[in-house]
């Protein structure tokens, strides 16, 4: 697969793929929670602590932030014309999404390790 | 009936304004263009608008009718209510009254090279297509370039200099879908990047307003899928 100059197709594809994954994960998560025997913090933590669920949820966070990044980039490209304003805004959102990513992963892995 | 029409004359130094015209006595089959012609003939000869064929073939009299782009010549008056608000196509520079500058629209149309490109030696007789191959062009070739779709598209409003717009992209797909065309790679390469094709966010105003009932959004989806196939 060649991505040379694929500045339009790749983000579009990422947005679609992440959307499909998120929809699938949400169905799986809702199904699992609906079938849960007890509704408590411990039960919730045990569920998230299962390696498969933990990994799937980590991937969900990645998909969510990828999706949000493509959408934010689109909005800024459409509405913010001056580069002197667009670039710092892109940087700001990239930073927010990156921090969110590492923070979420840290929380998820702390539950998995417990 | 009451007509509120956008007026602007660059020579009189006035700001654009809405002018009211009252006119009655229309026939059952009369179209909006009939009303505009009567207003110009009976009430105000300074009113400017484009028109030519008068039957939805030339695409000259595209305008914003009660907030919706359409062709005046095929819009029945009786569907419009008692008050009709008429404005020029949105997002285009106004030359005068309902006449707008479509140069950017034509620029984007030219940019997709809307003609057949064949690298092989030309055939002795005509190019042959199967009926199935010909069917692929239905819903594409009928475009009359009136500009209703592109000027209803928010993505085209924000980036008319970079985004090709629904009308041009419909024609891009018309030649990508043509079994005789041999420039698929070049056409796709030209549309790559964040602006030319991918400013489309499937808002679908284009398909909603097209007076010929065409669906540029679907064509754009086909282009994206073909581009994906070419990259994988």
Coordinates of C-alpha atoms in Angstrom, one line a residue:
Chain A
X1 CA 0.0 0.0 0.0
X2 CA 1.4 3.3 -1.0
X3 CA 0.5 6.4 1.0
X4 CA 2.7 8.9 -0.9
X5 CA 0.8 12.1 -1.0
X6 CA -2.2 10.3 0.4
X7 CA -3.1 13.3 2.5
X8 CA -6.8 13.0 1.6
X9 CA -7.5 9.3 1.3
X10 CA -5.7 8.2 4.5
X11 CA -7.5 10.4 7.0
X12 CA -10.8 9.6 5.3
X13 CA -10.1 5.9 5.6
X14 CA -9.0 6.2 9.2
X15 CA -12.2 8.0 10.0
X16 CA -14.3 5.3 8.4
X17 CA -12.4 2.4 10.0
X18 CA -12.3 4.0 13.4
X19 CA -16.1 4.5 13.2
X20 CA -16.7 0.9 12.3
X21 CA -14.5 -0.3 15.2
X22 CA -16.2 2.1 17.7
X23 CA -19.7 0.9 16.6
X24 CA -18.6 -2.7 17.0
X25 CA -17.0 -2.1 20.4
X26 CA -20.0 -0.2 21.7
X27 CA -22.3 -3.1 20.7
X28 CA -19.9 -5.6 22.4
X29 CA -19.7 -3.4 25.5
X30 CA -23.4 -2.8 25.8
X31 CA -24.0 -6.5 25.3
X32 CA -21.5 -7.4 28.0
X33 CA -22.8 -4.9 30.5
X34 CA -26.4 -6.0 29.8
X35 CA -25.5 -9.5 30.7
X36 CA -23.5 -8.6 33.8
X37 CA -24.6 -10.3 36.9
X38 CA -24.0 -7.4 39.3
X39 CA -23.8 -3.7 38.8
X40 CA -21.0 -2.4 41.1
X41 CA -17.6 -0.7 40.9
X42 CA -15.9 -4.0 41.6
X43 CA -17.7 -5.9 38.8
X44 CA -17.0 -3.0 36.4
X45 CA -13.3 -3.0 37.3
X46 CA -13.1 -6.8 37.0
X47 CA -14.7 -6.5 33.5
X48 CA -12.3 -3.8 32.4
X49 CA -9.4 -5.8 33.9
X50 CA -9.9 -8.8 31.6
X51 CA -7.0 -8.7 29.2
X52 CA -9.2 -8.9 26.1
X53 CA -11.7 -6.2 27.2
X54 CA -8.8 -4.1 28.4
X55 CA -7.0 -4.3 25.0
X56 CA -10.3 -3.8 23.1
X57 CA -11.0 -0.7 25.2
X58 CA -7.5 0.7 24.6
X59 CA -8.1 0.2 20.9
X60 CA -11.4 2.0 21.3
X61 CA -9.7 5.0 22.9
X62 CA -7.2 5.0 20.0
X63 CA -10.1 4.8 17.4
X64 CA -12.0 7.5 19.3
X65 CA -9.1 9.9 19.3
X66 CA -8.2 9.2 15.7
X67 CA -11.7 9.9 14.7
X68 CA -11.8 13.1 16.7
X69 CA -8.4 14.2 15.2
X70 CA -9.6 13.7 11.6
X71 CA -12.9 15.6 12.4
X72 CA -11.1 18.4 14.2
X73 CA -8.6 18.7 11.4
X74 CA -11.5 18.9 8.9
X75 CA -13.3 21.6 10.8
X76 CA -10.1 23.7 11.2
X77 CA -9.3 23.2 7.5
X78 CA -12.8 24.4 6.5
X79 CA -13.2 27.3 8.9
X80 CA -9.8 28.6 10.0
X81 CA -8.1 30.1 7.0
X82 CA -5.1 32.0 8.4
X83 CA -2.2 29.5 8.8
X84 CA -0.9 31.6 11.8
X85 CA -4.1 30.6 13.6
X86 CA -4.8 27.2 12.1
X87 CA -1.4 25.7 12.9
X88 CA -1.4 26.5 16.6
X89 CA -5.0 25.3 16.9
X90 CA -4.0 22.0 15.2
X91 CA -1.1 21.7 17.5
X92 CA -3.3 22.4 20.6
X93 CA -5.8 19.7 19.6
X94 CA -3.0 17.3 18.8
X95 CA -1.6 17.9 22.2
X96 CA -4.9 17.5 24.0
X97 CA -5.6 14.2 22.1
X98 CA -2.1 12.9 22.8
X99 CA -2.4 13.6 26.5
X100 CA -5.9 12.1 26.6
X101 CA -4.4 9.0 24.9
X102 CA -1.6 8.4 27.3
X103 CA -3.7 9.2 30.3
X104 CA -6.5 6.8 29.2
X105 CA -3.9 4.1 28.4
X106 CA -2.3 4.6 31.8
X107 CA -5.6 4.2 33.6
X108 CA -6.5 1.1 31.5
X109 CA -3.2 -0.6 32.1
X110 CA -3.3 0.2 35.8
X111 CA -6.6 -1.7 36.0
X112 CA -5.2 -4.6 33.9
X113 CA -2.2 -4.9 36.2
X114 CA -4.2 -4.8 39.4
Chain B
X1 CA -48.4 37.2 -5.7
X2 CA -45.6 39.0 -3.8
X3 CA -42.1 38.7 -5.1
X4 CA -39.1 39.8 -3.0
X5 CA -36.1 40.0 -5.2
X6 CA -32.5 40.7 -4.4
X7 CA -31.3 43.8 -6.1
X8 CA -27.7 45.0 -6.6
X9 CA -26.3 47.4 -9.1
X10 CA -22.5 48.0 -8.7
X11 CA -22.9 51.4 -10.5
X12 CA -25.5 53.1 -8.3
X13 CA -23.5 53.1 -5.1
X14 CA -26.3 51.5 -3.1
X15 CA -26.0 48.4 -0.9
X16 CA -27.7 45.2 -2.0
X17 CA -31.4 45.3 -1.0
X18 CA -34.6 43.2 -1.3
X19 CA -37.2 44.8 -3.6
X20 CA -40.9 44.0 -3.6
X21 CA -43.0 43.4 -6.7
X22 CA -46.7 42.6 -6.7
X23 CA -48.1 40.8 -9.7
X24 CA -51.1 38.6 -10.3
X25 CA -53.0 36.9 -13.1
X26 CA -50.8 33.9 -13.6
X27 CA -51.9 30.8 -15.5
X28 CA -52.0 27.4 -13.9
X29 CA -48.9 26.1 -15.7
X30 CA -46.8 29.2 -15.3
X31 CA -43.3 28.9 -14.0
X32 CA -41.2 31.3 -11.9
X33 CA -39.3 32.4 -15.1
X34 CA -42.7 33.5 -16.6
X35 CA -43.2 35.8 -13.5
X36 CA -39.6 37.2 -13.8
X37 CA -40.1 38.0 -17.5
X38 CA -43.4 39.7 -16.7
X39 CA -41.9 41.7 -13.9
X40 CA -39.1 42.8 -16.2
X41 CA -41.6 43.6 -19.0
X42 CA -44.4 45.2 -17.0
X43 CA -42.9 46.6 -13.8
X44 CA -39.1 47.1 -13.9
X45 CA -36.9 46.8 -17.0
X46 CA -33.8 47.2 -14.8
X47 CA -34.2 43.8 -13.2
X48 CA -31.3 41.5 -14.4
X49 CA -31.2 37.7 -14.5
X50 CA -29.9 35.1 -16.9
X51 CA -32.2 32.9 -18.9
X52 CA -32.0 31.1 -22.2
X53 CA -33.8 27.9 -23.2
X54 CA -36.7 28.2 -20.7
X55 CA -37.2 24.5 -20.3
X56 CA -34.5 23.2 -17.9
X57 CA -31.9 22.3 -20.5
X58 CA -29.4 25.2 -20.6
X59 CA -29.0 25.8 -16.9
X60 CA -28.8 29.6 -17.2
X61 CA -31.6 30.6 -14.8
X62 CA -30.3 28.9 -11.6
X63 CA -31.2 31.0 -8.6
X64 CA -32.0 30.7 -4.9
X65 CA -35.8 30.4 -4.7
X66 CA -37.3 30.6 -1.2
X67 CA -34.0 29.5 0.3
X68 CA -33.4 26.7 -2.1
X69 CA -31.4 26.6 -5.3
X70 CA -33.3 25.7 -8.5
X71 CA -34.1 26.6 -12.0
X72 CA -36.7 29.4 -12.4
X73 CA -37.9 27.9 -15.7
X74 CA -39.0 24.6 -14.3
X75 CA -40.2 25.8 -10.9
X76 CA -44.0 26.0 -11.0
X77 CA -45.4 29.2 -9.4
X78 CA -48.2 27.4 -7.7
X79 CA -45.7 25.4 -5.6
X80 CA -44.1 28.6 -4.2
X81 CA -46.7 30.1 -1.9
X82 CA -48.0 33.7 -1.8
X83 CA -44.6 35.3 -1.2
X84 CA -41.6 34.3 -3.2
X85 CA -38.1 35.3 -2.1
X86 CA -35.5 35.2 -4.9
X87 CA -31.8 35.6 -4.4
X88 CA -28.7 35.0 -6.5
X89 CA -26.9 31.6 -6.1
X90 CA -25.3 31.6 -2.7
X91 CA -21.5 32.1 -2.2
X92 CA -20.8 33.5 -5.7
X93 CA -19.8 37.1 -6.3
X94 CA -22.8 39.1 -7.5
X95 CA -22.4 40.9 -10.8
X96 CA -25.8 42.5 -10.8
X97 CA -29.2 41.5 -9.3
X98 CA -29.5 37.7 -9.8
X99 CA -26.5 37.5 -12.1
X100 CA -23.4 35.9 -10.4
X101 CA -19.8 35.3 -11.4
X102 CA -19.5 31.6 -12.1
X103 CA -15.8 31.7 -13.1
X104 CA -14.5 29.6 -10.1
X105 CA -17.2 27.0 -10.8
X106 CA -16.0 26.7 -14.4
X107 CA -12.4 26.7 -13.3
X108 CA -13.1 23.7 -11.1
X109 CA -15.0 22.0 -13.9
X110 CA -12.1 22.5 -16.3
X111 CA -9.7 21.1 -13.7
X112 CA -11.2 17.6 -13.8
X113 CA -10.5 17.5 -17.6
X114 CA -14.1 16.7 -18.5
X115 CA -13.3 15.0 -21.8
X116 CA -12.4 11.5 -23.0
X117 CA -8.7 10.7 -22.8
X118 CA -7.5 7.8 -24.8
X119 CA -3.9 6.8 -25.1
X120 CA -4.3 3.9 -27.6
X121 CA -4.5 4.8 -31.3
X122 CA -8.0 6.0 -32.2
X123 CA -10.3 3.3 -33.7
X124 CA -11.0 3.2 -37.4
X125 CA -14.7 3.7 -36.8
X126 CA -16.5 4.7 -33.5
X127 CA -15.5 3.7 -29.9
X128 CA -17.5 0.7 -29.0
X129 CA -19.3 0.1 -25.6
X130 CA -21.6 -2.6 -24.4
X131 CA -25.0 -1.5 -23.3
X132 CA -23.9 -2.3 -19.7
X133 CA -20.9 -0.1 -20.0
X134 CA -23.1 2.7 -21.5
X135 CA -25.5 2.3 -18.5
X136 CA -22.7 3.3 -16.2
X137 CA -22.9 6.9 -17.6
X138 CA -26.6 7.3 -16.7
X139 CA -27.2 9.8 -14.0
X140 CA -23.9 11.4 -14.8
X141 CA -24.0 12.8 -18.4
X142 CA -27.3 14.6 -17.8
X143 CA -25.7 17.4 -15.8
X144 CA -26.4 20.8 -17.4
X145 CA -23.8 22.7 -15.3
X146 CA -26.4 25.1 -13.8
X147 CA -24.4 25.3 -10.6
X148 CA -27.3 24.7 -8.2
X149 CA -25.4 21.9 -6.5
X150 CA -22.0 23.4 -6.0
X151 CA -23.4 26.7 -4.8
X152 CA -25.6 24.9 -2.3
X153 CA -22.5 23.1 -0.9
X154 CA -21.0 24.5 2.3
X155 CA -17.7 22.9 1.5
X156 CA -17.7 24.8 -1.8
X157 CA -18.7 28.0 0.0
X158 CA -15.6 27.7 2.3
X159 CA -13.1 26.5 -0.3
X160 CA -14.3 27.4 -3.8
X161 CA -10.7 27.9 -4.9
X162 CA -9.5 24.4 -3.8
X163 CA -12.5 22.1 -3.5
X164 CA -13.7 20.9 -7.0
X165 CA -17.3 21.0 -5.8
X166 CA -20.1 18.5 -6.5
X167 CA -20.7 19.4 -10.2
X168 CA -17.1 19.0 -11.2
X169 CA -16.7 15.8 -9.2
X170 CA -19.9 14.3 -10.8
X171 CA -18.1 14.9 -14.1
X172 CA -14.9 13.5 -12.8
X173 CA -16.7 10.3 -12.0
X174 CA -18.5 10.5 -15.4
X175 CA -15.1 10.0 -17.1
X176 CA -13.7 7.6 -14.5
X177 CA -16.8 5.4 -15.0
X178 CA -16.4 5.6 -18.8
X179 CA -15.1 2.3 -20.2
X180 CA -13.4 4.1 -23.1
X181 CA -11.4 6.5 -20.9
X182 CA -7.8 5.5 -20.2
X183 CA -6.7 8.3 -17.8
X184 CA -8.0 6.7 -14.6
X185 CA -4.6 7.0 -12.8
X186 CA -4.1 10.6 -13.7
X187 CA -7.6 11.5 -12.8
X188 CA -7.4 9.9 -9.4
X189 CA -3.9 11.4 -8.7
X190 CA -5.3 14.9 -9.5
X191 CA -8.1 14.4 -6.9
X192 CA -5.8 13.2 -4.1
X193 CA -4.9 15.5 -1.3
X194 CA -7.1 17.1 1.4
X195 CA -8.9 19.6 -0.8
X196 CA -9.9 18.7 -4.3
X197 CA -12.1 15.7 -3.4
X198 CA -11.9 15.2 0.3
X199 CA -13.5 18.5 1.4
X200 CA -16.8 16.6 0.7
X201 CA -18.3 15.8 4.1
X202 CA -21.4 14.1 2.6
X203 CA -23.7 17.0 3.5
X204 CA -25.8 16.0 0.5
X205 CA -27.2 19.5 -0.3
X206 CA -26.1 18.8 -3.9
X207 CA -28.3 15.7 -4.3
X208 CA -31.1 17.6 -2.5
X209 CA -31.3 20.6 -4.9
X210 CA -30.2 19.1 -8.3
X211 CA -33.0 20.1 -10.7
X212 CA -32.1 17.1 -12.9
X213 CA -32.4 14.7 -10.0
X214 CA -28.8 13.7 -10.1
X215 CA -26.7 12.5 -7.1
X216 CA -23.2 14.0 -7.0
X217 CA -22.7 12.6 -3.4
X218 CA -23.0 9.1 -4.7
X219 CA -20.6 9.8 -7.5
X220 CA -18.1 11.2 -5.0
X221 CA -18.5 8.0 -2.9
X222 CA -17.7 6.0 -6.1
X223 CA -14.5 8.1 -6.6
X224 CA -13.4 7.5 -3.0
X225 CA -13.9 3.8 -3.3
X226 CA -12.1 3.6 -6.6
X227 CA -9.2 5.6 -5.1
X228 CA -9.0 3.2 -2.2
X229 CA -9.0 0.2 -4.6
X230 CA -6.1 1.9 -6.5
X231 CA -4.1 2.4 -3.4
X232 CA -4.5 -1.1 -1.8

